[in-house]
């Protein structure tokens, strides 16, 4: 059985006190209402992380993650945050390779491979984002584009290591646009990703890796998306900023 996961990416939203209010609302609603075996992850800004991790201790279903980390272990990298720092405040996950970081900070597949290694070394689980632009989808090359992202950042891993990765397929044209991939489009890509992972790591390993969908997922479309056999949950941006909406998504399996 693969882990069902709903992860919220707060991005650069919520000041400290607003963030803590959101975190405690999520924890309370999860504790009261979420019966399913679902892992809920809140990926807050770095500033909030230590306190959000404390809030998450109130629930055995809620975990926290960072939204990015350095590809260096430590040293003279002003403004950067290391894997060890993230781990030391109680976070267990880290988003790597979000399309906004790839686009605005020029993150490359090669840099992301280094971050994946450092995260795993320290005991963090990467939520590795992949996904194509509208232009690539319209050219019909979306599967090979996504597979190349996986090859260059993840295919050096061992069978044990790859099982610690959560993959988030996020078509760029669906992020923050209100335009969701259809459940069939999501399923087709998730299946292609799983087949590709199976080719490298074997079917048994591929069947254990959770693949999340991200891109304008909301309470009213999550059920249909999560009903697809290869969709194991979601990475949620906008809708993770309202505790009620976020937990409704987590209740949609
Ligand atoms: C995201 O940025 O990871 C995301 C999926 O955003 P949204 O849900 O707002 O499209």
PDB file of C-alpha atoms and ligand atoms in Angstrom:
ATOM      1  CA  UNK A   1       0.000   0.000   0.000  1.00  0.00           C
ATOM      2  CA  UNK A   2       1.372   3.380  -0.994  1.00  0.00           C
ATOM      3  CA  UNK A   3       1.213   6.298   1.403  1.00  0.00           C
ATOM      4  CA  UNK A   4      -1.664   8.702   0.698  1.00  0.00           C
ATOM      5  CA  UNK A   5      -0.311  12.202   1.085  1.00  0.00           C
ATOM      6  CA  UNK A   6      -1.721  15.703   0.987  1.00  0.00           C
ATOM      7  CA  UNK A   7       1.001  18.343   1.245  1.00  0.00           C
ATOM      8  CA  UNK A   8       0.369  22.070   1.463  1.00  0.00           C
ATOM      9  CA  UNK A   9       2.815  24.494  -0.094  1.00  0.00           C
ATOM     10  CA  UNK A  10       2.224  27.846   1.586  1.00  0.00           C
ATOM     11  CA  UNK A  11       4.770  29.547  -0.689  1.00  0.00           C
ATOM     12  CA  UNK A  12       5.569  33.124   0.463  1.00  0.00           C
ATOM     13  CA  UNK A  13       2.254  33.653   2.235  1.00  0.00           C
ATOM     14  CA  UNK A  14       1.229  34.270   5.857  1.00  0.00           C
ATOM     15  CA  UNK A  15       3.163  36.287   8.407  1.00  0.00           C
ATOM     16  CA  UNK A  16       4.369  34.455  11.512  1.00  0.00           C
ATOM     17  CA  UNK A  17       1.230  34.743  13.601  1.00  0.00           C
ATOM     18  CA  UNK A  18      -1.073  34.036  10.633  1.00  0.00           C
ATOM     19  CA  UNK A  19       1.016  30.968   9.849  1.00  0.00           C
ATOM     20  CA  UNK A  20       0.760  29.635  13.376  1.00  0.00           C
ATOM     21  CA  UNK A  21      -3.002  30.173  13.363  1.00  0.00           C
ATOM     22  CA  UNK A  22      -3.275  28.237  10.101  1.00  0.00           C
ATOM     23  CA  UNK A  23      -1.078  25.427  11.432  1.00  0.00           C
ATOM     24  CA  UNK A  24      -3.060  24.995  14.622  1.00  0.00           C
ATOM     25  CA  UNK A  25      -6.373  25.107  12.720  1.00  0.00           C
ATOM     26  CA  UNK A  26      -5.127  22.369  10.389  1.00  0.00           C
ATOM     27  CA  UNK A  27      -3.960  20.223  13.299  1.00  0.00           C
ATOM     28  CA  UNK A  28      -7.277  20.661  15.144  1.00  0.00           C
ATOM     29  CA  UNK A  29      -9.461  19.830  12.141  1.00  0.00           C
ATOM     30  CA  UNK A  30      -7.285  16.854  11.206  1.00  0.00           C
ATOM     31  CA  UNK A  31      -7.502  15.501  14.754  1.00  0.00           C
ATOM     32  CA  UNK A  32     -11.283  15.947  14.855  1.00  0.00           C
ATOM     33  CA  UNK A  33     -12.225  14.816  11.359  1.00  0.00           C
ATOM     34  CA  UNK A  34      -9.599  12.925   9.398  1.00  0.00           C
ATOM     35  CA  UNK A  35     -10.208   9.219   9.836  1.00  0.00           C
ATOM     36  CA  UNK A  36      -8.410   7.915   6.793  1.00  0.00           C
ATOM     37  CA  UNK A  37      -4.827   6.875   6.856  1.00  0.00           C
ATOM     38  CA  UNK A  38      -3.571  10.057   5.201  1.00  0.00           C
ATOM     39  CA  UNK A  39      -0.283  11.845   5.801  1.00  0.00           C
ATOM     40  CA  UNK A  40      -0.829  15.611   5.942  1.00  0.00           C
ATOM     41  CA  UNK A  41       2.220  17.806   5.405  1.00  0.00           C
ATOM     42  CA  UNK A  42       2.464  21.575   5.865  1.00  0.00           C
ATOM     43  CA  UNK A  43       5.356  23.144   3.959  1.00  0.00           C
ATOM     44  CA  UNK A  44       5.695  26.543   5.579  1.00  0.00           C
ATOM     45  CA  UNK A  45       8.196  29.348   5.042  1.00  0.00           C
ATOM     46  CA  UNK A  46      11.496  28.738   6.882  1.00  0.00           C
ATOM     47  CA  UNK A  47      10.719  31.403   9.505  1.00  0.00           C
ATOM     48  CA  UNK A  48       7.651  29.494  10.680  1.00  0.00           C
ATOM     49  CA  UNK A  49       9.064  26.008  10.479  1.00  0.00           C
ATOM     50  CA  UNK A  50      10.215  25.387  14.059  1.00  0.00           C
ATOM     51  CA  UNK A  51       6.927  26.504  15.584  1.00  0.00           C
ATOM     52  CA  UNK A  52       4.784  24.789  12.949  1.00  0.00           C
ATOM     53  CA  UNK A  53       6.709  21.584  13.695  1.00  0.00           C
ATOM     54  CA  UNK A  54       5.806  21.981  17.389  1.00  0.00           C
ATOM     55  CA  UNK A  55       2.135  22.381  16.458  1.00  0.00           C
ATOM     56  CA  UNK A  56       2.333  19.280  14.281  1.00  0.00           C
ATOM     57  CA  UNK A  57       3.444  17.220  17.258  1.00  0.00           C
ATOM     58  CA  UNK A  58      -0.165  17.466  18.455  1.00  0.00           C
ATOM     59  CA  UNK A  59      -1.225  15.107  15.671  1.00  0.00           C
ATOM     60  CA  UNK A  60       0.132  11.757  14.518  1.00  0.00           C
ATOM     61  CA  UNK A  61      -1.055  12.526  10.970  1.00  0.00           C
ATOM     62  CA  UNK A  62       0.487  15.975  10.478  1.00  0.00           C
ATOM     63  CA  UNK A  63       4.104  16.560   9.491  1.00  0.00           C
ATOM     64  CA  UNK A  64       6.043  19.584   8.288  1.00  0.00           C
ATOM     65  CA  UNK A  65       8.347  20.336   5.432  1.00  0.00           C
ATOM     66  CA  UNK A  66      10.438  23.167   4.027  1.00  0.00           C
ATOM     67  CA  UNK A  67       9.948  24.569   0.532  1.00  0.00           C
ATOM     68  CA  UNK A  68      13.589  24.524  -0.545  1.00  0.00           C
ATOM     69  CA  UNK A  69      17.127  23.930   0.743  1.00  0.00           C
ATOM     70  CA  UNK A  70      20.735  24.552  -0.218  1.00  0.00           C
ATOM     71  CA  UNK A  71      22.826  22.087  -2.195  1.00  0.00           C
ATOM     72  CA  UNK A  72      25.686  22.796   0.226  1.00  0.00           C
ATOM     73  CA  UNK A  73      25.954  21.136   3.616  1.00  0.00           C
ATOM     74  CA  UNK A  74      27.135  24.280   5.451  1.00  0.00           C
ATOM     75  CA  UNK A  75      29.456  27.256   5.108  1.00  0.00           C
ATOM     76  CA  UNK A  76      29.666  30.689   3.550  1.00  0.00           C
ATOM     77  CA  UNK A  77      26.347  30.750   1.687  1.00  0.00           C
ATOM     78  CA  UNK A  78      24.647  33.855   3.021  1.00  0.00           C
ATOM     79  CA  UNK A  79      20.898  33.572   3.235  1.00  0.00           C
ATOM     80  CA  UNK A  80      20.759  29.855   2.445  1.00  0.00           C
ATOM     81  CA  UNK A  81      19.292  27.147   4.651  1.00  0.00           C
ATOM     82  CA  UNK A  82      20.829  23.687   4.974  1.00  0.00           C
ATOM     83  CA  UNK A  83      19.285  20.241   5.183  1.00  0.00           C
ATOM     84  CA  UNK A  84      20.624  19.876   8.716  1.00  0.00           C
ATOM     85  CA  UNK A  85      18.973  23.137   9.834  1.00  0.00           C
ATOM     86  CA  UNK A  86      15.636  21.994   8.449  1.00  0.00           C
ATOM     87  CA  UNK A  87      15.917  18.600  10.080  1.00  0.00           C
ATOM     88  CA  UNK A  88      17.017  20.115  13.400  1.00  0.00           C
ATOM     89  CA  UNK A  89      13.710  21.973  13.900  1.00  0.00           C
ATOM     90  CA  UNK A  90      11.638  18.824  13.452  1.00  0.00           C
ATOM     91  CA  UNK A  91      10.748  18.952   9.768  1.00  0.00           C
ATOM     92  CA  UNK A  92      10.676  15.642   7.930  1.00  0.00           C
ATOM     93  CA  UNK A  93      10.094  16.729   4.336  1.00  0.00           C
ATOM     94  CA  UNK A  94      11.475  19.253   1.883  1.00  0.00           C
ATOM     95  CA  UNK A  95      10.025  20.341  -1.454  1.00  0.00           C
ATOM     96  CA  UNK A  96      12.739  20.261  -4.117  1.00  0.00           C
ATOM     97  CA  UNK A  97      12.536  21.534  -7.660  1.00  0.00           C
ATOM     98  CA  UNK A  98       9.255  23.406  -7.507  1.00  0.00           C
ATOM     99  CA  UNK A  99       8.645  24.991 -10.912  1.00  0.00           C
ATOM    100  CA  UNK A 100       8.693  28.479  -9.361  1.00  0.00           C
ATOM    101  CA  UNK A 101      12.212  27.840  -8.060  1.00  0.00           C
ATOM    102  CA  UNK A 102      13.275  26.328 -11.365  1.00  0.00           C
ATOM    103  CA  UNK A 103      11.924  29.389 -13.181  1.00  0.00           C
ATOM    104  CA  UNK A 104      12.799  32.307 -10.872  1.00  0.00           C
ATOM    105  CA  UNK A 105      16.033  30.921  -9.391  1.00  0.00           C
ATOM    106  CA  UNK A 106      17.257  28.915 -12.366  1.00  0.00           C
ATOM    107  CA  UNK A 107      17.490  25.684 -10.404  1.00  0.00           C
ATOM    108  CA  UNK A 108      18.817  22.893 -12.594  1.00  0.00           C
ATOM    109  CA  UNK A 109      18.290  19.141 -12.558  1.00  0.00           C
ATOM    110  CA  UNK A 110      21.951  18.745 -11.619  1.00  0.00           C
ATOM    111  CA  UNK A 111      21.686  21.071  -8.594  1.00  0.00           C
ATOM    112  CA  UNK A 112      18.528  19.271  -7.545  1.00  0.00           C
ATOM    113  CA  UNK A 113      20.337  15.914  -7.673  1.00  0.00           C
ATOM    114  CA  UNK A 114      22.809  17.301  -5.099  1.00  0.00           C
ATOM    115  CA  UNK A 115      19.997  18.581  -2.892  1.00  0.00           C
ATOM    116  CA  UNK A 116      18.235  15.235  -3.068  1.00  0.00           C
ATOM    117  CA  UNK A 117      21.428  13.526  -1.875  1.00  0.00           C
ATOM    118  CA  UNK A 118      21.957  15.946   1.004  1.00  0.00           C
ATOM    119  CA  UNK A 119      18.332  15.704   2.093  1.00  0.00           C
ATOM    120  CA  UNK A 120      18.467  11.909   2.141  1.00  0.00           C
ATOM    121  CA  UNK A 121      21.804  11.891   3.989  1.00  0.00           C
ATOM    122  CA  UNK A 122      20.331  13.981   6.781  1.00  0.00           C
ATOM    123  CA  UNK A 123      17.074  12.009   6.902  1.00  0.00           C
ATOM    124  CA  UNK A 124      14.680  14.372   5.132  1.00  0.00           C
ATOM    125  CA  UNK A 125      12.205  13.043   2.576  1.00  0.00           C
ATOM    126  CA  UNK A 126      12.271  15.088  -0.627  1.00  0.00           C
ATOM    127  CA  UNK A 127       8.997  15.984  -2.306  1.00  0.00           C
ATOM    128  CA  UNK A 128      10.485  16.159  -5.769  1.00  0.00           C
ATOM    129  CA  UNK A 129       8.540  18.322  -8.222  1.00  0.00           C
ATOM    130  CA  UNK A 130       8.462  17.744 -11.947  1.00  0.00           C
ATOM    131  CA  UNK A 131       6.200  18.998 -14.702  1.00  0.00           C
ATOM    132  CA  UNK A 132       6.042  20.555 -18.124  1.00  0.00           C
ATOM    133  CA  UNK A 133       5.126  23.990 -19.471  1.00  0.00           C
ATOM    134  CA  UNK A 134       2.128  24.554 -21.727  1.00  0.00           C
ATOM    135  CA  UNK A 135       4.435  24.880 -24.707  1.00  0.00           C
ATOM    136  CA  UNK A 136       5.955  21.453 -24.066  1.00  0.00           C
ATOM    137  CA  UNK A 137       2.541  19.870 -23.570  1.00  0.00           C
ATOM    138  CA  UNK A 138       1.274  21.376 -26.809  1.00  0.00           C
ATOM    139  CA  UNK A 139       4.294  19.955 -28.615  1.00  0.00           C
ATOM    140  CA  UNK A 140       3.388  16.488 -27.304  1.00  0.00           C
ATOM    141  CA  UNK A 141       6.741  16.013 -25.552  1.00  0.00           C
ATOM    142  CA  UNK A 142       5.522  16.205 -21.945  1.00  0.00           C
ATOM    143  CA  UNK A 143       6.328  12.617 -20.990  1.00  0.00           C
ATOM    144  CA  UNK A 144       9.903  12.697 -22.256  1.00  0.00           C
ATOM    145  CA  UNK A 145      10.436  16.112 -20.624  1.00  0.00           C
ATOM    146  CA  UNK A 146       9.263  14.899 -17.214  1.00  0.00           C
ATOM    147  CA  UNK A 147      11.185  11.627 -17.545  1.00  0.00           C
ATOM    148  CA  UNK A 148      14.345  13.606 -18.259  1.00  0.00           C
ATOM    149  CA  UNK A 149      13.825  15.635 -15.053  1.00  0.00           C
ATOM    150  CA  UNK A 150      13.542  12.363 -13.132  1.00  0.00           C
ATOM    151  CA  UNK A 151      16.552  10.810 -14.854  1.00  0.00           C
ATOM    152  CA  UNK A 152      18.857  13.736 -14.215  1.00  0.00           C
ATOM    153  CA  UNK A 153      17.893  14.312 -10.582  1.00  0.00           C
ATOM    154  CA  UNK A 154      16.884  10.903  -9.240  1.00  0.00           C
ATOM    155  CA  UNK A 155      18.191   8.011 -11.301  1.00  0.00           C
ATOM    156  CA  UNK A 156      21.553   7.883  -9.513  1.00  0.00           C
ATOM    157  CA  UNK A 157      19.740   6.798  -6.321  1.00  0.00           C
ATOM    158  CA  UNK A 158      19.654   3.252  -4.960  1.00  0.00           C
ATOM    159  CA  UNK A 159      16.425   1.256  -4.686  1.00  0.00           C
ATOM    160  CA  UNK A 160      16.274   2.042  -0.963  1.00  0.00           C
ATOM    161  CA  UNK A 161      16.822   5.744  -1.515  1.00  0.00           C
ATOM    162  CA  UNK A 162      14.244   6.226  -4.279  1.00  0.00           C
ATOM    163  CA  UNK A 163      11.552   4.848  -1.963  1.00  0.00           C
ATOM    164  CA  UNK A 164      12.120   7.810   0.354  1.00  0.00           C
ATOM    165  CA  UNK A 165      11.204  10.248  -2.409  1.00  0.00           C
ATOM    166  CA  UNK A 166       7.693  11.571  -2.896  1.00  0.00           C
ATOM    167  CA  UNK A 167       7.161  12.693  -6.481  1.00  0.00           C
ATOM    168  CA  UNK A 168       4.875  15.636  -7.229  1.00  0.00           C
ATOM    169  CA  UNK A 169       3.754  15.951 -10.830  1.00  0.00           C
ATOM    170  CA  UNK A 170       2.821  19.586 -11.323  1.00  0.00           C
ATOM    171  CA  UNK A 171       2.035  20.711 -14.855  1.00  0.00           C
ATOM    172  CA  UNK A 172       3.198  24.326 -14.862  1.00  0.00           C
ATOM    173  CA  UNK A 173       0.158  25.416 -16.862  1.00  0.00           C
ATOM    174  CA  UNK A 174      -2.080  24.280 -13.999  1.00  0.00           C
ATOM    175  CA  UNK A 175      -0.242  25.906 -11.075  1.00  0.00           C
ATOM    176  CA  UNK A 176      -2.068  28.875  -9.608  1.00  0.00           C
ATOM    177  CA  UNK A 177      -4.028  29.305 -12.834  1.00  0.00           C
ATOM    178  CA  UNK A 178      -7.309  27.732 -11.777  1.00  0.00           C
ATOM    179  CA  UNK A 179      -6.842  25.350 -14.724  1.00  0.00           C
ATOM    180  CA  UNK A 180      -6.609  21.801 -13.365  1.00  0.00           C
ATOM    181  CA  UNK A 181      -5.326  18.895 -15.429  1.00  0.00           C
ATOM    182  CA  UNK A 182      -8.215  16.553 -16.112  1.00  0.00           C
ATOM    183  CA  UNK A 183      -8.182  13.449 -13.966  1.00  0.00           C
ATOM    184  CA  UNK A 184      -7.342  11.462 -17.128  1.00  0.00           C
ATOM    185  CA  UNK A 185      -4.398  13.741 -17.978  1.00  0.00           C
ATOM    186  CA  UNK A 186      -3.124  13.368 -14.405  1.00  0.00           C
ATOM    187  CA  UNK A 187      -3.560   9.591 -14.456  1.00  0.00           C
ATOM    188  CA  UNK A 188      -1.826   9.251 -17.834  1.00  0.00           C
ATOM    189  CA  UNK A 189       1.225  11.164 -16.655  1.00  0.00           C
ATOM    190  CA  UNK A 190       1.341   9.451 -13.247  1.00  0.00           C
ATOM    191  CA  UNK A 191       1.207   6.059 -14.949  1.00  0.00           C
ATOM    192  CA  UNK A 192       3.965   7.112 -17.352  1.00  0.00           C
ATOM    193  CA  UNK A 193       6.091   8.233 -14.390  1.00  0.00           C
ATOM    194  CA  UNK A 194       5.489   4.980 -12.531  1.00  0.00           C
ATOM    195  CA  UNK A 195       6.327   2.892 -15.619  1.00  0.00           C
ATOM    196  CA  UNK A 196       9.492   4.913 -16.089  1.00  0.00           C
ATOM    197  CA  UNK A 197      10.481   4.396 -12.432  1.00  0.00           C
ATOM    198  CA  UNK A 198       9.755   0.687 -12.829  1.00  0.00           C
ATOM    199  CA  UNK A 199      12.119   0.530 -15.801  1.00  0.00           C
ATOM    200  CA  UNK A 200      14.943   1.842 -13.660  1.00  0.00           C
ATOM    201  CA  UNK A 201      14.173   0.499 -10.169  1.00  0.00           C
ATOM    202  CA  UNK A 202      11.794  -2.425 -10.792  1.00  0.00           C
ATOM    203  CA  UNK A 203       8.006  -2.625 -10.563  1.00  0.00           C
ATOM    204  CA  UNK A 204       7.943  -3.553  -6.886  1.00  0.00           C
ATOM    205  CA  UNK A 205       9.877  -0.414  -5.956  1.00  0.00           C
ATOM    206  CA  UNK A 206       7.885   1.817  -8.329  1.00  0.00           C
ATOM    207  CA  UNK A 207       4.643   0.568  -6.799  1.00  0.00           C
ATOM    208  CA  UNK A 208       5.764   1.863  -3.396  1.00  0.00           C
ATOM    209  CA  UNK A 209       6.468   5.446  -4.494  1.00  0.00           C
ATOM    210  CA  UNK A 210       3.740   8.022  -3.853  1.00  0.00           C
ATOM    211  CA  UNK A 211       3.110  10.296  -6.821  1.00  0.00           C
ATOM    212  CA  UNK A 212       1.155  13.461  -5.985  1.00  0.00           C
ATOM    213  CA  UNK A 213      -0.691  15.708  -8.392  1.00  0.00           C
ATOM    214  CA  UNK A 214      -0.298  19.488  -8.065  1.00  0.00           C
ATOM    215  CA  UNK A 215      -1.999  22.295  -9.944  1.00  0.00           C
ATOM    216  CA  UNK A 216      -5.179  24.085  -8.852  1.00  0.00           C
ATOM    217  CA  UNK A 217      -6.381  21.118  -6.777  1.00  0.00           C
ATOM    218  CA  UNK A 218      -9.361  22.103  -4.620  1.00  0.00           C
ATOM    219  CA  UNK A 219     -11.986  20.455  -2.425  1.00  0.00           C
ATOM    220  CA  UNK A 220     -14.329  20.150  -5.412  1.00  0.00           C
ATOM    221  CA  UNK A 221     -11.924  18.384  -7.786  1.00  0.00           C
ATOM    222  CA  UNK A 222      -9.746  16.396  -5.366  1.00  0.00           C
ATOM    223  CA  UNK A 223     -12.057  13.381  -5.153  1.00  0.00           C
ATOM    224  CA  UNK A 224     -11.964  12.733  -8.863  1.00  0.00           C
ATOM    225  CA  UNK A 225      -8.194  13.250  -9.056  1.00  0.00           C
ATOM    226  CA  UNK A 226      -7.477  11.006  -6.050  1.00  0.00           C
ATOM    227  CA  UNK A 227      -9.726   8.270  -7.440  1.00  0.00           C
ATOM    228  CA  UNK A 228      -7.207   7.653 -10.234  1.00  0.00           C
ATOM    229  CA  UNK A 229      -5.158   4.511  -9.596  1.00  0.00           C
ATOM    230  CA  UNK A 230      -1.761   6.206  -9.860  1.00  0.00           C
ATOM    231  CA  UNK A 231      -2.642   9.466  -8.108  1.00  0.00           C
ATOM    232  CA  UNK A 232      -1.626   9.072  -4.467  1.00  0.00           C
ATOM    233  CA  UNK A 233      -2.537  12.528  -3.250  1.00  0.00           C
ATOM    234  CA  UNK A 234      -1.787  16.161  -3.924  1.00  0.00           C
ATOM    235  CA  UNK A 235       0.627  19.018  -3.513  1.00  0.00           C
ATOM    236  CA  UNK A 236      -1.658  21.934  -2.811  1.00  0.00           C
ATOM    237  CA  UNK A 237      -0.775  25.618  -3.180  1.00  0.00           C
ATOM    238  CA  UNK A 238      -3.602  28.170  -2.925  1.00  0.00           C
ATOM    239  CA  UNK A 239      -6.092  25.870  -1.236  1.00  0.00           C
ATOM    240  CA  UNK A 240      -3.607  25.005   1.531  1.00  0.00           C
ATOM    241  CA  UNK A 241      -3.901  28.546   2.890  1.00  0.00           C
ATOM    242  CA  UNK A 242      -7.387  27.877   4.271  1.00  0.00           C
ATOM    243  CA  UNK A 243      -7.402  25.147   6.903  1.00  0.00           C
ATOM    244  CA  UNK A 244     -10.934  23.998   6.062  1.00  0.00           C
ATOM    245  CA  UNK A 245     -10.269  23.672   2.316  1.00  0.00           C
ATOM    246  CA  UNK A 246      -6.946  21.954   2.886  1.00  0.00           C
ATOM    247  CA  UNK A 247      -8.346  19.331   5.235  1.00  0.00           C
ATOM    248  CA  UNK A 248     -11.384  18.785   2.975  1.00  0.00           C
ATOM    249  CA  UNK A 249      -8.881  17.886   0.241  1.00  0.00           C
ATOM    250  CA  UNK A 250      -7.175  15.454   2.643  1.00  0.00           C
ATOM    251  CA  UNK A 251     -10.597  13.890   3.296  1.00  0.00           C
ATOM    252  CA  UNK A 252     -11.163  13.317  -0.436  1.00  0.00           C
ATOM    253  CA  UNK A 253      -9.616   9.834  -0.764  1.00  0.00           C
TER     254      UNK A 253
HETATM  255  C1  LIG B   1       1.926  24.494  -6.150  1.00  0.00           C
HETATM  256  O1  LIG B   1       2.451  25.580  -6.273  1.00  0.00           O
HETATM  257  O2  LIG B   1       2.608  23.530  -5.746  1.00  0.00           O
HETATM  258  C2  LIG B   1       0.514  24.372  -6.488  1.00  0.00           C
HETATM  259  C3  LIG B   1       0.032  23.211  -6.784  1.00  0.00           C
HETATM  260  O3  LIG B   1      -0.218  25.553  -6.480  1.00  0.00           O
HETATM  261  P1  LIG B   1      -1.814  25.710  -6.738  1.00  0.00           P
HETATM  262  O4  LIG B   1      -2.490  24.591  -5.976  1.00  0.00           O
HETATM  263  O5  LIG B   1      -2.152  27.040  -6.194  1.00  0.00           O
HETATM  264  O6  LIG B   1      -2.019  25.580  -8.211  1.00  0.00           O
END
